[in-house]
Amino acid sequence: MAMFIGRNRKARVTYGFDEIALVPGNVTINPNEVDITFEIPNSGVSPVGLAIPILASAMDGVVDVRFAGEMGKLGGLAVLNLEGIQTRYKEPEEVLLKVLDADKEHVTALLQKIYQEPVQEDLIAARIEEIKGFGIPAAVSSIPQKAERYGHIAQEAGVDVFVVQSTVSTVRHISTEYRSLDLKQFCRGMRCPVIVGNTVGYDVTLEIMECGVAGVLVGVGPGAACTSRGVLGLGVPQVTATVDCAAARDYYFKKSGKYVPIITDGGMSKGGDVCKALACGSDAVMIGSAFAKAIEAPGKGYHWGMATPHANLPRGTRIRVGTTGPLKQILFGPAEVDDGSQNLVGAITTCMGNVGAANLREFQETEIIIAPSIRTEGKLFQQAQMVGMGSRNT
């Protein structure tokens, strides 16, 4: 639906997580009996299977080798940033401490300086081998300009999933200053699944899927530490973005017979947001800030976006999210906070049970309503006392 915003100019109405609600089903299911497994397709061989449909974002305050190991053991997948602190410094803990100790007036300049150190390519293979030493799949990411070089190194080291990630991803990138990544050729040359992001549109998602990718990340600028929407004015709220990209996935499946999952990336800080993303059509979610609160997270309660240290135009900031408990508690509970940021898996299975969805595909068919009062109706005392749905964290 579009409406005029001025003479001869229309704009679409779009929606975010706070503006919709999921309608309970006519049949309910025991939450312990729903299927939330997720697979990343791998052409010609067995897919990469996950027990839970949750990935951890490739951010330095969230994922290091230790965190990736714990995430993998718990059934999810953590993505390590190949252009982050973990591959620029042999002893990353010392550098991370400097980031945590910096005051907010100088932290961006410090991050810019820290990320000027070149990536040590031998550390790419080393980090992948360390992650695989836990007996779990290893996933890493890079920007498109570095994908061919780092993809080759990662592949030789035995990486299981490679993510090509940028602020906005397209197949047709025009530049006279450097050679653009040929996404179709890159996917053909990789022996592991390639996930690409980020995008928010139907047409672009279709074009990306036609290149042979194994998944598409959905979301431009919704992350807690991202400032792209303020700096660049770019973005589409995640509900509309997810629905549009899911429609592209479904059309591509009917056209080709190949099901390419979409992964809603960012903008989800609590269980309800995750449930809404999945119900809107996402096959899995990628989360950053919720996991930055884990004891195992290298940021020790601090979180910053991937574009925060950009040398010319930073599009992120360092935020303090605090540490609330171990990763296992954030994923599986028992929750000891009242804001929905712990026991994310329990939220998914309970919601699926209440809408009558036995698996994620059925969950995607949930009835959705536009409900701008869903977070405030009857919540006067919670808001006044800043607890539960009235707390600053929700």
Short mmCIF file of C-alpha atoms in Angstrom, two decimals:
data_model
loop_
_atom_site.label_atom_id
_atom_site.label_comp_id
_atom_site.label_asym_id
_atom_site.label_seq_id
_atom_site.Cartn_x
_atom_site.Cartn_y
_atom_site.Cartn_z
CA MET A 1 0.00 0.00 0.00
CA ALA A 2 1.27 3.44 -0.95
CA MET A 3 0.20 6.95 -0.10
CA PHE A 4 1.14 10.39 -1.34
CA ILE A 5 3.88 12.13 0.64
CA GLY A 6 3.69 15.21 -1.59
CA ARG A 7 2.74 16.19 -5.10
CA ASN A 8 3.34 13.33 -7.57
CA ARG A 9 5.34 11.32 -5.05
CA LYS A 10 4.12 8.19 -3.31
CA ALA A 11 5.71 6.13 -0.54
CA ARG A 12 4.97 2.62 0.68
CA VAL A 13 3.75 1.99 4.22
CA THR A 14 6.11 -0.45 5.96
CA TYR A 15 6.16 -2.18 9.33
CA GLY A 16 8.58 -3.13 12.07
CA PHE A 17 8.33 -5.66 14.88
CA ASP A 18 6.61 -3.29 17.32
CA GLU A 19 3.73 -2.67 14.92
CA ILE A 20 2.46 -6.23 14.41
CA ALA A 21 1.28 -9.19 16.48
CA LEU A 22 0.81 -12.90 15.86
CA VAL A 23 -2.69 -14.37 16.18
CA PRO A 24 -3.11 -17.53 18.33
CA GLY A 25 -4.13 -20.60 16.37
CA ASN A 26 -7.27 -22.74 16.40
CA VAL A 27 -5.11 -25.70 17.41
CA THR A 28 -2.29 -25.66 19.96
CA ILE A 29 0.72 -27.96 20.23
CA ASN A 30 2.95 -29.03 23.09
CA PRO A 31 6.00 -26.74 22.71
CA ASN A 32 8.28 -29.69 23.44
CA GLU A 33 7.01 -31.41 20.29
CA VAL A 34 7.60 -28.73 17.65
CA ASP A 35 10.49 -28.95 15.18
CA ILE A 36 12.77 -25.90 15.00
CA THR A 37 15.69 -27.45 13.13
CA PHE A 38 17.25 -25.45 10.31
CA GLU A 39 19.39 -26.47 7.35
CA ILE A 40 21.79 -24.49 5.20
CA PRO A 41 21.75 -26.18 1.77
CA ASN A 42 25.03 -27.42 0.37
CA SER A 43 24.97 -28.27 -3.31
CA GLY A 44 25.58 -31.93 -4.01
CA VAL A 45 26.32 -32.93 -0.42
CA SER A 46 24.60 -33.01 2.95
CA PRO A 47 23.33 -29.65 4.22
CA VAL A 48 24.77 -27.96 7.28
CA GLY A 49 22.18 -28.85 9.91
CA LEU A 50 21.47 -26.78 13.01
CA ALA A 51 19.36 -27.80 15.98
CA ILE A 52 18.10 -24.23 16.42
CA PRO A 53 17.40 -21.55 13.74
CA ILE A 54 19.72 -18.97 15.25
CA LEU A 55 23.04 -17.53 14.06
CA ALA A 56 25.31 -15.14 15.95
CA SER A 57 26.39 -12.01 14.07
CA ALA A 58 29.93 -11.59 12.79
CA MET A 59 30.76 -8.81 15.22
CA ASP A 60 33.90 -8.53 17.31
CA GLY A 61 32.04 -7.83 20.55
CA VAL A 62 30.01 -11.02 20.04
CA VAL A 63 31.97 -13.77 18.31
CA ASP A 64 35.44 -15.11 18.95
CA VAL A 65 36.70 -18.70 18.86
CA ARG A 66 35.47 -19.51 22.36
CA PHE A 67 32.01 -18.07 21.73
CA ALA A 68 31.74 -19.89 18.40
CA GLY A 69 32.60 -23.15 20.13
CA GLU A 70 29.92 -22.70 22.77
CA MET A 71 27.32 -21.59 20.21
CA GLY A 72 28.01 -24.63 18.09
CA LYS A 73 27.73 -27.00 21.02
CA LEU A 74 24.32 -25.49 21.83
CA GLY A 75 23.03 -26.14 18.32
CA GLY A 76 23.44 -22.74 16.65
CA LEU A 77 26.07 -21.18 14.41
CA ALA A 78 28.37 -18.24 15.18
CA VAL A 79 29.99 -16.33 12.33
CA LEU A 80 33.53 -15.01 12.81
CA ASN A 81 34.47 -11.74 11.10
CA LEU A 82 37.59 -12.35 8.99
CA GLU A 83 38.29 -8.62 8.92
CA GLY A 84 37.98 -8.10 12.63
CA ILE A 85 40.23 -8.05 15.65
CA GLN A 86 40.51 -11.85 15.75
CA THR A 87 42.41 -11.95 12.45
CA ARG A 88 44.33 -8.69 12.78
CA TYR A 89 45.93 -9.50 16.12
CA LYS A 90 47.46 -12.73 17.37
CA GLU A 91 46.56 -11.74 20.94
CA PRO A 92 43.13 -10.10 20.49
CA GLU A 93 42.30 -9.95 24.21
CA GLU A 94 44.77 -7.11 24.78
CA VAL A 95 43.21 -5.06 21.98
CA LEU A 96 39.67 -5.74 23.16
CA LEU A 97 40.52 -4.38 26.60
CA LYS A 98 41.52 -1.06 25.01
CA VAL A 99 38.12 -0.88 23.28
CA LEU A 100 36.28 -1.61 26.52
CA ASP A 101 38.26 0.95 28.52
CA ALA A 102 37.93 3.84 26.04
CA ASP A 103 35.56 6.70 26.83
CA LYS A 104 32.69 7.32 24.41
CA GLU A 105 34.22 10.53 23.04
CA HIS A 106 37.33 8.73 21.79
CA VAL A 107 36.23 5.14 21.15
CA THR A 108 35.39 5.63 17.46
CA ALA A 109 38.83 7.09 16.71
CA LEU A 110 40.42 4.25 18.67
CA LEU A 111 38.47 1.65 16.70
CA GLN A 112 39.50 3.27 13.43
CA LYS A 113 43.14 3.02 14.48
CA ILE A 114 42.81 -0.57 15.71
CA TYR A 115 41.21 -1.73 12.46
CA GLN A 116 43.94 -0.14 10.34
CA GLU A 117 46.22 -3.02 11.30
CA PRO A 118 46.30 -5.39 8.30
CA VAL A 119 44.65 -8.80 8.43
CA GLN A 120 47.18 -11.57 9.05
CA GLU A 121 46.14 -14.24 6.57
CA ASP A 122 47.72 -17.04 8.58
CA LEU A 123 45.30 -16.17 11.38
CA ILE A 124 42.33 -16.83 9.08
CA ALA A 125 43.24 -20.48 8.80
CA ALA A 126 44.28 -20.65 12.45
CA ARG A 127 40.95 -19.31 13.76
CA ILE A 128 38.96 -21.68 11.53
CA GLU A 129 41.00 -24.64 12.71
CA GLU A 130 40.50 -23.57 16.33
CA ILE A 131 36.72 -23.41 15.87
CA LYS A 132 36.61 -26.77 14.14
CA GLY A 133 38.60 -28.17 17.03
CA PHE A 134 35.37 -28.01 19.05
CA GLY A 135 33.84 -30.54 16.66
CA ILE A 136 31.37 -28.03 15.20
CA PRO A 137 30.83 -26.28 11.84
CA ALA A 138 32.96 -23.18 11.28
CA ALA A 139 31.41 -20.09 9.69
CA VAL A 140 33.25 -16.90 8.69
CA SER A 141 32.48 -13.68 6.84
CA SER A 142 34.16 -11.05 4.68
CA ILE A 143 33.18 -8.08 2.55
CA PRO A 144 32.76 -8.70 -1.23
CA GLN A 145 36.08 -7.04 -2.11
CA LYS A 146 37.98 -9.59 -0.01
CA ALA A 147 35.74 -12.61 -0.62
CA GLU A 148 37.79 -14.29 -3.35
CA ARG A 149 41.08 -14.09 -1.47
CA TYR A 150 39.75 -14.91 1.98
CA GLY A 151 37.30 -17.44 0.62
CA HIS A 152 40.14 -19.46 -0.88
CA ILE A 153 42.10 -19.41 2.38
CA ALA A 154 39.03 -20.31 4.42
CA GLN A 155 38.11 -23.12 2.08
CA GLU A 156 41.57 -24.66 2.33
CA ALA A 157 41.28 -24.47 6.13
CA GLY A 158 38.04 -26.46 6.01
CA VAL A 159 35.43 -23.76 6.61
CA ASP A 160 31.84 -25.04 6.54
CA VAL A 161 29.93 -21.82 5.74
CA PHE A 162 31.20 -18.62 4.10
CA VAL A 163 29.28 -15.35 4.42
CA VAL A 164 29.73 -12.42 2.02
CA GLN A 165 28.36 -9.42 3.86
CA SER A 166 28.07 -5.71 3.14
CA THR A 167 25.76 -2.85 4.12
CA VAL A 168 23.77 -3.38 0.91
CA SER A 169 24.30 -6.40 -1.36
CA THR A 170 23.46 -6.52 -5.05
CA VAL A 171 24.50 -8.73 -7.95
CA ARG A 172 25.10 -5.75 -10.24
CA HIS A 173 27.64 -3.54 -8.48
CA ILE A 174 29.09 -0.81 -10.71
CA SER A 175 32.61 0.48 -10.13
CA THR A 176 35.48 1.75 -12.26
CA GLU A 177 37.91 1.85 -9.32
CA TYR A 178 38.00 -1.88 -8.53
CA ARG A 179 36.76 -5.18 -9.89
CA SER A 180 33.38 -6.19 -8.51
CA LEU A 181 32.81 -9.69 -7.15
CA ASP A 182 31.25 -12.04 -9.69
CA LEU A 183 28.87 -13.66 -7.23
CA LYS A 184 27.76 -16.51 -9.50
CA GLN A 185 31.34 -17.47 -10.32
CA PHE A 186 32.35 -17.17 -6.66
CA CYS A 187 29.57 -19.50 -5.52
CA ARG A 188 30.51 -22.04 -8.19
CA GLY A 189 34.12 -22.00 -7.03
CA MET A 190 33.39 -22.52 -3.35
CA ARG A 191 33.00 -26.05 -2.02
CA CYS A 192 30.97 -24.82 0.96
CA PRO A 193 27.65 -22.97 1.20
CA VAL A 194 27.80 -19.22 0.56
CA ILE A 195 25.39 -16.90 2.36
CA VAL A 196 25.07 -13.35 1.02
CA GLY A 197 23.69 -10.16 2.56
CA ASN A 198 22.37 -7.77 3.30
CA THR A 199 19.29 -6.90 1.32
CA VAL A 200 15.69 -5.86 1.90
CA GLY A 201 14.03 -6.14 -1.52
CA TYR A 202 12.13 -8.69 -3.60
CA ASP A 203 13.90 -8.15 -6.93
CA VAL A 204 17.41 -8.04 -5.49
CA THR A 205 16.78 -11.19 -3.44
CA LEU A 206 15.70 -13.02 -6.59
CA GLU A 207 18.85 -11.93 -8.44
CA ILE A 208 21.06 -13.02 -5.55
CA MET A 209 19.36 -16.42 -5.35
CA GLU A 210 19.87 -16.97 -9.07
CA CYS A 211 23.64 -16.83 -8.44
CA GLY A 212 23.55 -20.09 -6.49
CA VAL A 213 23.77 -18.79 -2.93
CA ALA A 214 22.81 -20.98 0.04
CA GLY A 215 21.06 -18.21 1.97
CA VAL A 216 20.25 -14.50 1.99
CA LEU A 217 20.62 -12.14 4.96
CA VAL A 218 17.76 -9.66 5.34
CA GLY A 219 18.16 -6.27 6.99
CA VAL A 220 19.74 -2.88 6.34
CA GLY A 221 20.50 -0.82 9.42
CA PRO A 222 18.29 -2.39 12.15
CA GLY A 223 21.11 -3.57 14.42
CA ALA A 224 21.40 -2.15 17.93
CA ALA A 225 24.92 -0.80 17.27
CA CYS A 226 24.35 0.19 13.64
CA THR A 227 23.85 3.83 12.64
CA SER A 228 23.39 3.37 8.87
CA ARG A 229 19.78 4.53 9.06
CA GLY A 230 20.87 7.78 10.65
CA VAL A 231 24.09 8.34 8.69
CA LEU A 232 22.79 7.26 5.28
CA GLY A 233 19.00 7.37 5.65
CA LEU A 234 18.83 3.79 4.33
CA GLY A 235 16.66 0.95 5.53
CA VAL A 236 13.33 -0.87 5.47
CA PRO A 237 11.70 -2.01 8.74
CA GLN A 238 12.35 -5.69 9.31
CA VAL A 239 8.78 -7.01 9.11
CA THR A 240 8.25 -5.62 5.61
CA ALA A 241 11.79 -6.52 4.53
CA THR A 242 11.36 -10.11 5.71
CA VAL A 243 7.96 -10.54 4.06
CA ASP A 244 9.23 -9.14 0.74
CA CYS A 245 12.34 -11.34 0.71
CA ALA A 246 10.31 -14.39 1.74
CA ALA A 247 8.03 -13.79 -1.24
CA ALA A 248 11.10 -13.79 -3.50
CA ARG A 249 12.29 -17.05 -1.94
CA ASP A 250 8.92 -18.69 -2.49
CA TYR A 251 8.76 -17.54 -6.11
CA TYR A 252 12.30 -18.76 -6.74
CA PHE A 253 11.40 -22.15 -5.23
CA LYS A 254 8.37 -22.51 -7.51
CA LYS A 255 10.46 -21.46 -10.50
CA SER A 256 13.59 -23.55 -9.86
CA GLY A 257 12.68 -26.20 -7.32
CA LYS A 258 15.51 -24.91 -5.11
CA TYR A 259 14.66 -23.65 -1.64
CA VAL A 260 17.06 -20.91 -0.56
CA PRO A 261 16.50 -19.85 3.06
CA ILE A 262 16.34 -16.23 4.15
CA ILE A 263 17.79 -15.13 7.47
CA THR A 264 16.48 -12.01 9.18
CA ASP A 265 19.55 -10.18 10.44
CA GLY A 266 19.30 -7.54 13.17
CA GLY A 267 16.64 -5.60 15.03
CA MET A 268 15.73 -8.42 17.41
CA SER A 269 16.56 -7.98 21.08
CA LYS A 270 14.01 -10.34 22.66
CA GLY A 271 12.09 -13.53 22.05
CA GLY A 272 8.99 -11.84 20.70
CA ASP A 273 10.98 -10.16 17.92
CA VAL A 274 12.54 -13.48 16.93
CA CYS A 275 9.12 -15.16 16.82
CA LYS A 276 7.72 -12.39 14.63
CA ALA A 277 10.66 -12.61 12.22
CA LEU A 278 10.14 -16.35 11.77
CA ALA A 279 6.37 -15.97 11.42
CA CYS A 280 6.88 -13.28 8.77
CA GLY A 281 8.69 -15.82 6.61
CA SER A 282 12.27 -16.03 7.81
CA ASP A 283 13.88 -19.47 8.01
CA ALA A 284 16.34 -18.42 10.70
CA VAL A 285 17.56 -15.30 12.47
CA MET A 286 20.94 -13.66 13.00
CA ILE A 287 21.39 -11.88 16.31
CA GLY A 288 24.09 -9.63 17.76
CA SER A 289 23.16 -7.50 20.77
CA ALA A 290 21.29 -10.26 22.63
CA PHE A 291 24.43 -12.41 22.49
CA ALA A 292 26.73 -9.54 23.40
CA LYS A 293 25.16 -9.91 26.87
CA ALA A 294 26.58 -13.44 27.25
CA ILE A 295 29.40 -14.15 29.67
CA GLU A 296 31.27 -15.82 26.80
CA ALA A 297 31.06 -12.78 24.50
CA PRO A 298 34.49 -11.14 23.95
CA GLY A 299 32.99 -7.64 24.30
CA LYS A 300 32.27 -8.22 28.01
CA GLY A 301 28.94 -6.42 27.83
CA TYR A 302 29.91 -3.99 25.06
CA HIS A 303 28.83 -4.24 21.44
CA TRP A 304 29.84 -2.38 18.26
CA GLY A 305 28.84 -2.66 14.62
CA MET A 306 31.01 -3.89 11.77
CA ALA A 307 31.04 -0.45 10.11
CA THR A 308 31.89 1.43 13.33
CA PRO A 309 35.64 1.60 12.51
CA HIS A 310 35.17 2.70 8.89
CA ALA A 311 38.05 5.08 8.15
CA ASN A 312 35.98 7.71 6.34
CA LEU A 313 32.30 7.32 7.28
CA PRO A 314 31.62 5.29 10.45
CA ARG A 315 28.15 3.73 10.43
CA GLY A 316 28.03 2.26 13.90
CA THR A 317 28.78 2.96 17.52
CA ARG A 318 29.90 1.17 20.66
CA ILE A 319 27.02 0.52 23.05
CA ARG A 320 26.88 -1.02 26.50
CA VAL A 321 24.39 -3.87 26.77
CA GLY A 322 25.67 -5.38 30.00
CA THR A 323 26.27 -9.02 30.86
CA THR A 324 23.22 -10.96 32.00
CA GLY A 325 24.26 -14.61 31.99
CA PRO A 326 25.88 -17.48 30.09
CA LEU A 327 25.00 -18.13 26.44
CA LYS A 328 23.12 -21.28 27.38
CA GLN A 329 20.79 -19.25 29.59
CA ILE A 330 20.19 -16.67 26.87
CA LEU A 331 19.27 -19.43 24.45
CA PHE A 332 17.53 -21.98 26.67
CA GLY A 333 16.88 -20.34 30.03
CA PRO A 334 15.81 -20.48 32.72
CA ALA A 335 15.20 -16.76 32.26
CA GLU A 336 16.09 -14.59 35.23
CA VAL A 337 15.14 -11.28 33.59
CA ASP A 338 11.65 -10.05 32.72
CA ASP A 339 12.32 -8.36 29.38
CA GLY A 340 12.29 -11.40 27.08
CA SER A 341 16.01 -11.33 26.34
CA GLN A 342 16.68 -14.79 27.80
CA ASN A 343 15.39 -18.24 26.77
CA LEU A 344 15.01 -17.26 23.13
CA VAL A 345 14.53 -20.87 22.05
CA GLY A 346 11.82 -21.34 24.66
CA ALA A 347 10.05 -18.29 23.25
CA ILE A 348 10.14 -19.76 19.74
CA THR A 349 8.80 -23.18 20.73
CA THR A 350 6.13 -21.74 23.04
CA CYS A 351 4.92 -19.31 20.38
CA MET A 352 4.85 -22.07 17.77
CA GLY A 353 2.80 -24.20 20.12
CA ASN A 354 0.32 -21.38 20.69
CA VAL A 355 -0.20 -20.69 16.98
CA GLY A 356 -0.39 -24.41 16.20
CA ALA A 357 2.77 -24.65 14.07
CA ALA A 358 4.53 -28.01 14.15
CA ASN A 359 7.58 -26.76 12.24
CA LEU A 360 9.12 -23.56 10.91
CA ARG A 361 7.42 -23.82 7.51
CA GLU A 362 4.04 -23.95 9.24
CA PHE A 363 5.10 -21.10 11.52
CA GLN A 364 5.58 -18.95 8.41
CA GLU A 365 1.84 -19.29 7.70
CA THR A 366 0.83 -17.69 11.01
CA GLU A 367 -1.88 -15.03 10.82
CA ILE A 368 -0.38 -11.58 11.39
CA ILE A 369 -2.24 -8.42 12.38
CA ILE A 370 -1.23 -4.76 12.39
CA ALA A 371 -1.36 -3.87 16.09
CA PRO A 372 0.41 -0.64 17.08
CA SER A 373 -0.98 -0.92 20.62
CA ILE A 374 0.29 -4.46 21.19
CA ARG A 375 3.16 -3.32 23.42
CA THR A 376 1.24 -0.71 25.42
CA GLU A 377 -2.30 -2.02 25.88
CA GLY A 378 -2.88 -2.73 29.58
CA LYS A 379 0.80 -2.15 30.43
CA LEU A 380 0.43 1.09 32.43
CA PHE A 381 2.00 -0.23 35.63
CA GLN A 382 4.87 -1.91 33.76
CA GLN A 383 5.61 1.37 32.00
CA ALA A 384 5.36 3.45 35.18
CA GLN A 385 7.63 1.08 37.08
CA MET A 386 9.91 0.39 34.07
CA VAL A 387 9.66 -3.39 34.42
CA GLY A 388 8.72 -6.14 31.96
CA MET A 389 7.44 -4.61 28.70
CA GLY A 390 7.96 -1.15 30.19
CA SER A 391 11.66 -1.54 30.81
CA ARG A 392 14.20 0.43 28.83
CA ASN A 393 15.58 -2.80 27.39
CA THR A 394 12.40 -3.62 25.46
#
